[in-house]
């Protein structure tokens, strides 16, 4: 059994947890850690997609109109095309609504999105570290309780 004391402004609060309750709490924290890891991986994938689009805009701007380029359709499939425009691109605004925008606008927009995703990754990483600390703390308490019970049974 683990006990936790919390000092409040008026009184001290004491919480007791049994071994199975501690195990359940540790399991819940491990699940939260897995969710945090998946969120970070998802955000990093989205960031890579944004960075790829930013790089592609830069490469297109370096090419001249009429140059032949390879356009990725995904899954390792490419199509050859002639570059008709190197200063503008079409961007999705919402859902299936598209708008032509200047490359400079798109570069700025992608940069802002990358910054926003970076902030989200940082927040998720901070949460991840906090969860890891709680999992470690719970596991230490569980080990200490198991050791105590072993000593009581042996002695």
PDB file of N, CA and C in Angstrom, residues 41-113:
ATOM      1  N   UNK A  41       4.745  11.475 -33.172  1.00  0.00           N
ATOM      2  CA  UNK A  41       5.070  10.890 -34.477  1.00  0.00           C
ATOM      3  C   UNK A  41       4.191  11.473 -35.575  1.00  0.00           C
ATOM      4  N   UNK A  42       2.914  11.651 -35.282  1.00  0.00           N
ATOM      5  CA  UNK A  42       1.987  12.225 -36.259  1.00  0.00           C
ATOM      6  C   UNK A  42       2.369  13.663 -36.597  1.00  0.00           C
ATOM      7  N   UNK A  43       2.680  14.441 -35.565  1.00  0.00           N
ATOM      8  CA  UNK A  43       3.085  15.835 -35.781  1.00  0.00           C
ATOM      9  C   UNK A  43       4.388  15.911 -36.577  1.00  0.00           C
ATOM     10  N   UNK A  44       5.325  15.025 -36.287  1.00  0.00           N
ATOM     11  CA  UNK A  44       6.586  15.034 -37.022  1.00  0.00           C
ATOM     12  C   UNK A  44       6.364  14.670 -38.488  1.00  0.00           C
ATOM     13  N   UNK A  45       5.448  13.735 -38.753  1.00  0.00           N
ATOM     14  CA  UNK A  45       5.118  13.385 -40.132  1.00  0.00           C
ATOM     15  C   UNK A  45       4.515  14.555 -40.881  1.00  0.00           C
ATOM     16  N   UNK A  46       3.611  15.281 -40.202  1.00  0.00           N
ATOM     17  CA  UNK A  46       2.985  16.456 -40.809  1.00  0.00           C
ATOM     18  C   UNK A  46       4.031  17.539 -41.058  1.00  0.00           C
ATOM     19  N   UNK A  47       4.949  17.717 -40.109  1.00  0.00           N
ATOM     20  CA  UNK A  47       6.005  18.714 -40.271  1.00  0.00           C
ATOM     21  C   UNK A  47       6.879  18.374 -41.473  1.00  0.00           C
ATOM     22  N   UNK A  48       7.202  17.084 -41.628  1.00  0.00           N
ATOM     23  CA  UNK A  48       8.008  16.654 -42.777  1.00  0.00           C
ATOM     24  C   UNK A  48       7.285  16.930 -44.086  1.00  0.00           C
ATOM     25  N   UNK A  49       5.975  16.730 -44.105  1.00  0.00           N
ATOM     26  CA  UNK A  49       5.184  17.021 -45.304  1.00  0.00           C
ATOM     27  C   UNK A  49       5.229  18.514 -45.634  1.00  0.00           C
ATOM     28  N   UNK A  50       5.095  19.347 -44.610  1.00  0.00           N
ATOM     29  CA  UNK A  50       5.165  20.797 -44.813  1.00  0.00           C
ATOM     30  C   UNK A  50       6.547  21.207 -45.317  1.00  0.00           C
ATOM     31  N   UNK A  51       7.586  20.648 -44.705  1.00  0.00           N
ATOM     32  CA  UNK A  51       8.954  20.981 -45.116  1.00  0.00           C
ATOM     33  C   UNK A  51       9.204  20.520 -46.551  1.00  0.00           C
ATOM     34  N   UNK A  52       8.650  19.377 -46.924  1.00  0.00           N
ATOM     35  CA  UNK A  52       8.795  18.888 -48.294  1.00  0.00           C
ATOM     36  C   UNK A  52       8.135  19.825 -49.287  1.00  0.00           C
ATOM     37  N   UNK A  53       6.953  20.326 -48.941  1.00  0.00           N
ATOM     38  CA  UNK A  53       6.259  21.281 -49.814  1.00  0.00           C
ATOM     39  C   UNK A  53       7.066  22.566 -49.936  1.00  0.00           C
ATOM     40  N   UNK A  54       7.637  23.012 -48.831  1.00  0.00           N
ATOM     41  CA  UNK A  54       8.454  24.227 -48.839  1.00  0.00           C
ATOM     42  C   UNK A  54       9.683  24.040 -49.738  1.00  0.00           C
ATOM     43  N   UNK A  55      10.336  22.903 -49.617  1.00  0.00           N
ATOM     44  CA  UNK A  55      11.495  22.603 -50.468  1.00  0.00           C
ATOM     45  C   UNK A  55      11.091  22.539 -51.937  1.00  0.00           C
ATOM     46  N   UNK A  56       9.945  21.896 -52.216  1.00  0.00           N
ATOM     47  CA  UNK A  56       9.481  21.772 -53.604  1.00  0.00           C
ATOM     48  C   UNK A  56       9.211  23.138 -54.218  1.00  0.00           C
ATOM     49  N   UNK A  57       8.613  24.043 -53.446  1.00  0.00           N
ATOM     50  CA  UNK A  57       8.375  25.405 -53.950  1.00  0.00           C
ATOM     51  C   UNK A  57       9.700  26.087 -54.295  1.00  0.00           C
ATOM     52  N   UNK A  58      10.700  25.891 -53.449  1.00  0.00           N
ATOM     53  CA  UNK A  58      12.015  26.474 -53.702  1.00  0.00           C
ATOM     54  C   UNK A  58      12.643  25.925 -54.965  1.00  0.00           C
ATOM     55  N   UNK A  59      12.520  24.623 -55.186  1.00  0.00           N
ATOM     56  CA  UNK A  59      13.081  23.999 -56.387  1.00  0.00           C
ATOM     57  C   UNK A  59      12.348  24.471 -57.645  1.00  0.00           C
ATOM     58  N   UNK A  60      11.038  24.587 -57.551  1.00  0.00           N
ATOM     59  CA  UNK A  60      10.258  25.054 -58.712  1.00  0.00           C
ATOM     60  C   UNK A  60      10.658  26.483 -59.072  1.00  0.00           C
ATOM     61  N   UNK A  61      10.857  27.314 -58.063  1.00  0.00           N
ATOM     62  CA  UNK A  61      11.240  28.704 -58.316  1.00  0.00           C
ATOM     63  C   UNK A  61      12.596  28.799 -59.025  1.00  0.00           C
ATOM     64  N   UNK A  62      13.478  27.822 -58.799  1.00  0.00           N
ATOM     65  CA  UNK A  62      14.800  27.826 -59.428  1.00  0.00           C
ATOM     66  C   UNK A  62      14.739  27.424 -60.898  1.00  0.00           C
ATOM     67  N   UNK A  63      13.688  26.731 -61.294  1.00  0.00           N
ATOM     68  CA  UNK A  63      13.553  26.256 -62.680  1.00  0.00           C
ATOM     69  C   UNK A  63      12.877  27.313 -63.549  1.00  0.00           C
ATOM     70  N   UNK A  64      13.106  27.198 -64.833  1.00  0.00           N
ATOM     71  CA  UNK A  64      12.490  28.125 -65.781  1.00  0.00           C
ATOM     72  C   UNK A  64      11.227  27.511 -66.355  1.00  0.00           C
ATOM     73  N   UNK A  65      10.346  28.377 -66.819  1.00  0.00           N
ATOM     74  CA  UNK A  65       9.125  27.915 -67.463  1.00  0.00           C
ATOM     75  C   UNK A  65       9.496  27.048 -68.662  1.00  0.00           C
ATOM     76  N   UNK A  66       8.765  25.958 -68.843  1.00  0.00           N
ATOM     77  CA  UNK A  66       9.013  25.051 -69.955  1.00  0.00           C
ATOM     78  C   UNK A  66       9.936  23.897 -69.602  1.00  0.00           C
ATOM     79  N   UNK A  67      10.680  24.014 -68.492  1.00  0.00           N
ATOM     80  CA  UNK A  67      11.549  22.913 -68.073  1.00  0.00           C
ATOM     81  C   UNK A  67      10.704  21.681 -67.751  1.00  0.00           C
ATOM     82  N   UNK A  68      11.260  20.497 -68.004  1.00  0.00           N
ATOM     83  CA  UNK A  68      10.593  19.244 -67.688  1.00  0.00           C
ATOM     84  C   UNK A  68      10.902  18.900 -66.233  1.00  0.00           C
ATOM     85  N   UNK A  69       9.859  18.529 -65.504  1.00  0.00           N
ATOM     86  CA  UNK A  69      10.029  18.154 -64.102  1.00  0.00           C
ATOM     87  C   UNK A  69       9.307  16.837 -63.845  1.00  0.00           C
ATOM     88  N   UNK A  70       9.711  16.162 -62.768  1.00  0.00           N
ATOM     89  CA  UNK A  70       9.049  14.942 -62.332  1.00  0.00           C
ATOM     90  C   UNK A  70       8.165  15.306 -61.143  1.00  0.00           C
ATOM     91  N   UNK A  71       6.892  14.938 -61.219  1.00  0.00           N
ATOM     92  CA  UNK A  71       5.938  15.254 -60.153  1.00  0.00           C
ATOM     93  C   UNK A  71       5.534  13.951 -59.473  1.00  0.00           C
ATOM     94  N   UNK A  72       5.714  13.885 -58.162  1.00  0.00           N
ATOM     95  CA  UNK A  72       5.365  12.687 -57.404  1.00  0.00           C
ATOM     96  C   UNK A  72       3.852  12.604 -57.214  1.00  0.00           C
ATOM     97  N   UNK A  73       3.306  11.447 -57.537  1.00  0.00           N
ATOM     98  CA  UNK A  73       1.888  11.191 -57.294  1.00  0.00           C
ATOM     99  C   UNK A  73       1.712  10.400 -55.998  1.00  0.00           C
ATOM    100  N   UNK A  74       2.812  10.017 -55.392  1.00  0.00           N
ATOM    101  CA  UNK A  74       2.783   9.222 -54.175  1.00  0.00           C
ATOM    102  C   UNK A  74       3.043   7.762 -54.480  1.00  0.00           C
ATOM    103  N   UNK A  75       3.390   6.996 -53.462  1.00  0.00           N
ATOM    104  CA  UNK A  75       3.643   5.561 -53.577  1.00  0.00           C
ATOM    105  C   UNK A  75       4.718   5.252 -54.621  1.00  0.00           C
ATOM    106  N   UNK A  76       5.684   6.154 -54.810  1.00  0.00           N
ATOM    107  CA  UNK A  76       6.782   5.925 -55.736  1.00  0.00           C
ATOM    108  C   UNK A  76       6.417   6.099 -57.198  1.00  0.00           C
ATOM    109  N   UNK A  77       5.282   6.740 -57.465  1.00  0.00           N
ATOM    110  CA  UNK A  77       4.844   6.951 -58.847  1.00  0.00           C
ATOM    111  C   UNK A  77       5.023   8.422 -59.202  1.00  0.00           C
ATOM    112  N   UNK A  78       5.630   8.649 -60.382  1.00  0.00           N
ATOM    113  CA  UNK A  78       5.920  10.002 -60.846  1.00  0.00           C
ATOM    114  C   UNK A  78       5.362  10.192 -62.242  1.00  0.00           C
ATOM    115  N   UNK A  79       5.097  11.439 -62.574  1.00  0.00           N
ATOM    116  CA  UNK A  79       4.686  11.794 -63.922  1.00  0.00           C
ATOM    117  C   UNK A  79       5.595  12.930 -64.377  1.00  0.00           C
ATOM    118  N   UNK A  80       5.951  12.904 -65.641  1.00  0.00           N
ATOM    119  CA  UNK A  80       6.786  13.964 -66.191  1.00  0.00           C
ATOM    120  C   UNK A  80       5.866  15.072 -66.693  1.00  0.00           C
ATOM    121  N   UNK A  81       6.232  16.302 -66.402  1.00  0.00           N
ATOM    122  CA  UNK A  81       5.410  17.444 -66.808  1.00  0.00           C
ATOM    123  C   UNK A  81       6.312  18.614 -67.189  1.00  0.00           C
ATOM    124  N   UNK A  82       5.730  19.538 -67.937  1.00  0.00           N
ATOM    125  CA  UNK A  82       6.448  20.765 -68.284  1.00  0.00           C
ATOM    126  C   UNK A  82       6.012  21.849 -67.310  1.00  0.00           C
ATOM    127  N   UNK A  83       6.973  22.575 -66.798  1.00  0.00           N
ATOM    128  CA  UNK A  83       6.682  23.642 -65.841  1.00  0.00           C
ATOM    129  C   UNK A  83       6.125  24.854 -66.580  1.00  0.00           C
ATOM    130  N   UNK A  84       4.860  25.186 -66.291  1.00  0.00           N
ATOM    131  CA  UNK A  84       4.228  26.334 -66.944  1.00  0.00           C
ATOM    132  C   UNK A  84       4.301  27.588 -66.090  1.00  0.00           C
ATOM    133  N   UNK A  85       4.416  27.405 -64.781  1.00  0.00           N
ATOM    134  CA  UNK A  85       4.418  28.554 -63.866  1.00  0.00           C
ATOM    135  C   UNK A  85       5.396  28.251 -62.737  1.00  0.00           C
ATOM    136  N   UNK A  86       6.287  29.206 -62.435  1.00  0.00           N
ATOM    137  CA  UNK A  86       7.237  28.986 -61.351  1.00  0.00           C
ATOM    138  C   UNK A  86       7.153  30.062 -60.263  1.00  0.00           C
ATOM    139  N   UNK A  87       6.145  30.908 -60.333  1.00  0.00           N
ATOM    140  CA  UNK A  87       5.989  31.960 -59.314  1.00  0.00           C
ATOM    141  C   UNK A  87       4.679  31.844 -58.555  1.00  0.00           C
ATOM    142  N   UNK A  88       3.843  30.896 -58.942  1.00  0.00           N
ATOM    143  CA  UNK A  88       2.541  30.714 -58.294  1.00  0.00           C
ATOM    144  C   UNK A  88       2.270  29.222 -58.159  1.00  0.00           C
ATOM    145  N   UNK A  89       1.356  28.910 -57.238  1.00  0.00           N
ATOM    146  CA  UNK A  89       0.904  27.526 -57.063  1.00  0.00           C
ATOM    147  C   UNK A  89      -0.536  27.566 -56.566  1.00  0.00           C
ATOM    148  N   UNK A  90      -1.185  26.441 -56.625  1.00  0.00           N
ATOM    149  CA  UNK A  90      -2.571  26.347 -56.171  1.00  0.00           C
ATOM    150  C   UNK A  90      -2.569  25.655 -54.816  1.00  0.00           C
ATOM    151  N   UNK A  91      -3.239  26.285 -53.858  1.00  0.00           N
ATOM    152  CA  UNK A  91      -3.273  25.759 -52.492  1.00  0.00           C
ATOM    153  C   UNK A  91      -4.708  25.485 -52.084  1.00  0.00           C
ATOM    154  N   UNK A  92      -4.900  24.431 -51.298  1.00  0.00           N
ATOM    155  CA  UNK A  92      -6.211  24.128 -50.738  1.00  0.00           C
ATOM    156  C   UNK A  92      -6.476  25.131 -49.614  1.00  0.00           C
ATOM    157  N   UNK A  93      -7.632  25.762 -49.677  1.00  0.00           N
ATOM    158  CA  UNK A  93      -8.010  26.722 -48.628  1.00  0.00           C
ATOM    159  C   UNK A  93      -8.781  25.991 -47.538  1.00  0.00           C
ATOM    160  N   UNK A  94      -9.794  25.245 -47.962  1.00  0.00           N
ATOM    161  CA  UNK A  94     -10.604  24.455 -47.043  1.00  0.00           C
ATOM    162  C   UNK A  94     -11.268  23.345 -47.832  1.00  0.00           C
ATOM    163  N   UNK A  95     -11.087  22.128 -47.376  1.00  0.00           N
ATOM    164  CA  UNK A  95     -11.714  21.003 -48.060  1.00  0.00           C
ATOM    165  C   UNK A  95     -11.324  20.938 -49.523  1.00  0.00           C
ATOM    166  N   UNK A  96     -12.311  21.059 -50.401  1.00  0.00           N
ATOM    167  CA  UNK A  96     -12.067  20.985 -51.844  1.00  0.00           C
ATOM    168  C   UNK A  96     -12.047  22.360 -52.501  1.00  0.00           C
ATOM    169  N   UNK A  97     -11.775  23.392 -51.727  1.00  0.00           N
ATOM    170  CA  UNK A  97     -11.717  24.755 -52.253  1.00  0.00           C
ATOM    171  C   UNK A  97     -10.247  25.123 -52.452  1.00  0.00           C
ATOM    172  N   UNK A  98      -9.905  25.538 -53.669  1.00  0.00           N
ATOM    173  CA  UNK A  98      -8.523  25.841 -54.011  1.00  0.00           C
ATOM    174  C   UNK A  98      -8.390  27.286 -54.471  1.00  0.00           C
ATOM    175  N   UNK A  99      -7.190  27.831 -54.267  1.00  0.00           N
ATOM    176  CA  UNK A  99      -6.925  29.206 -54.688  1.00  0.00           C
ATOM    177  C   UNK A  99      -5.482  29.321 -55.150  1.00  0.00           C
ATOM    178  N   UNK A 100      -5.282  30.051 -56.235  1.00  0.00           N
ATOM    179  CA  UNK A 100      -3.936  30.294 -56.722  1.00  0.00           C
ATOM    180  C   UNK A 100      -3.293  31.363 -55.842  1.00  0.00           C
ATOM    181  N   UNK A 101      -2.051  31.101 -55.439  1.00  0.00           N
ATOM    182  CA  UNK A 101      -1.329  32.053 -54.593  1.00  0.00           C
ATOM    183  C   UNK A 101       0.095  32.180 -55.093  1.00  0.00           C
ATOM    184  N   UNK A 102       0.682  33.332 -54.817  1.00  0.00           N
ATOM    185  CA  UNK A 102       2.083  33.556 -55.178  1.00  0.00           C
ATOM    186  C   UNK A 102       2.973  32.686 -54.291  1.00  0.00           C
ATOM    187  N   UNK A 103       4.092  32.283 -54.853  1.00  0.00           N
ATOM    188  CA  UNK A 103       5.027  31.419 -54.122  1.00  0.00           C
ATOM    189  C   UNK A 103       5.467  32.051 -52.799  1.00  0.00           C
ATOM    190  N   UNK A 104       5.703  33.372 -52.811  1.00  0.00           N
ATOM    191  CA  UNK A 104       6.135  34.055 -51.580  1.00  0.00           C
ATOM    192  C   UNK A 104       5.088  33.914 -50.478  1.00  0.00           C
ATOM    193  N   UNK A 105       3.818  34.035 -50.861  1.00  0.00           N
ATOM    194  CA  UNK A 105       2.715  33.874 -49.903  1.00  0.00           C
ATOM    195  C   UNK A 105       2.721  32.462 -49.322  1.00  0.00           C
ATOM    196  N   UNK A 106       2.901  31.491 -50.222  1.00  0.00           N
ATOM    197  CA  UNK A 106       2.878  30.095 -49.799  1.00  0.00           C
ATOM    198  C   UNK A 106       4.075  29.759 -48.914  1.00  0.00           C
ATOM    199  N   UNK A 107       5.240  30.320 -49.247  1.00  0.00           N
ATOM    200  CA  UNK A 107       6.424  30.101 -48.424  1.00  0.00           C
ATOM    201  C   UNK A 107       6.189  30.641 -47.013  1.00  0.00           C
ATOM    202  N   UNK A 108       5.614  31.828 -46.936  1.00  0.00           N
ATOM    203  CA  UNK A 108       5.318  32.433 -45.638  1.00  0.00           C
ATOM    204  C   UNK A 108       4.302  31.571 -44.872  1.00  0.00           C
ATOM    205  N   UNK A 109       3.248  31.132 -45.561  1.00  0.00           N
ATOM    206  CA  UNK A 109       2.212  30.317 -44.927  1.00  0.00           C
ATOM    207  C   UNK A 109       2.795  28.997 -44.421  1.00  0.00           C
ATOM    208  N   UNK A 110       3.595  28.341 -45.253  1.00  0.00           N
ATOM    209  CA  UNK A 110       4.196  27.078 -44.836  1.00  0.00           C
ATOM    210  C   UNK A 110       5.140  27.277 -43.659  1.00  0.00           C
ATOM    211  N   UNK A 111       5.903  28.368 -43.683  1.00  0.00           N
ATOM    212  CA  UNK A 111       6.793  28.678 -42.562  1.00  0.00           C
ATOM    213  C   UNK A 111       6.028  28.856 -41.265  1.00  0.00           C
ATOM    214  N   UNK A 112       4.895  29.546 -41.328  1.00  0.00           N
ATOM    215  CA  UNK A 112       4.062  29.739 -40.136  1.00  0.00           C
ATOM    216  C   UNK A 112       3.484  28.417 -39.644  1.00  0.00           C
ATOM    217  N   UNK A 113       3.063  27.587 -40.589  1.00  0.00           N
ATOM    218  CA  UNK A 113       2.518  26.279 -40.198  1.00  0.00           C
ATOM    219  C   UNK A 113       3.596  25.417 -39.552  1.00  0.00           C
TER     220      UNK A 113
END
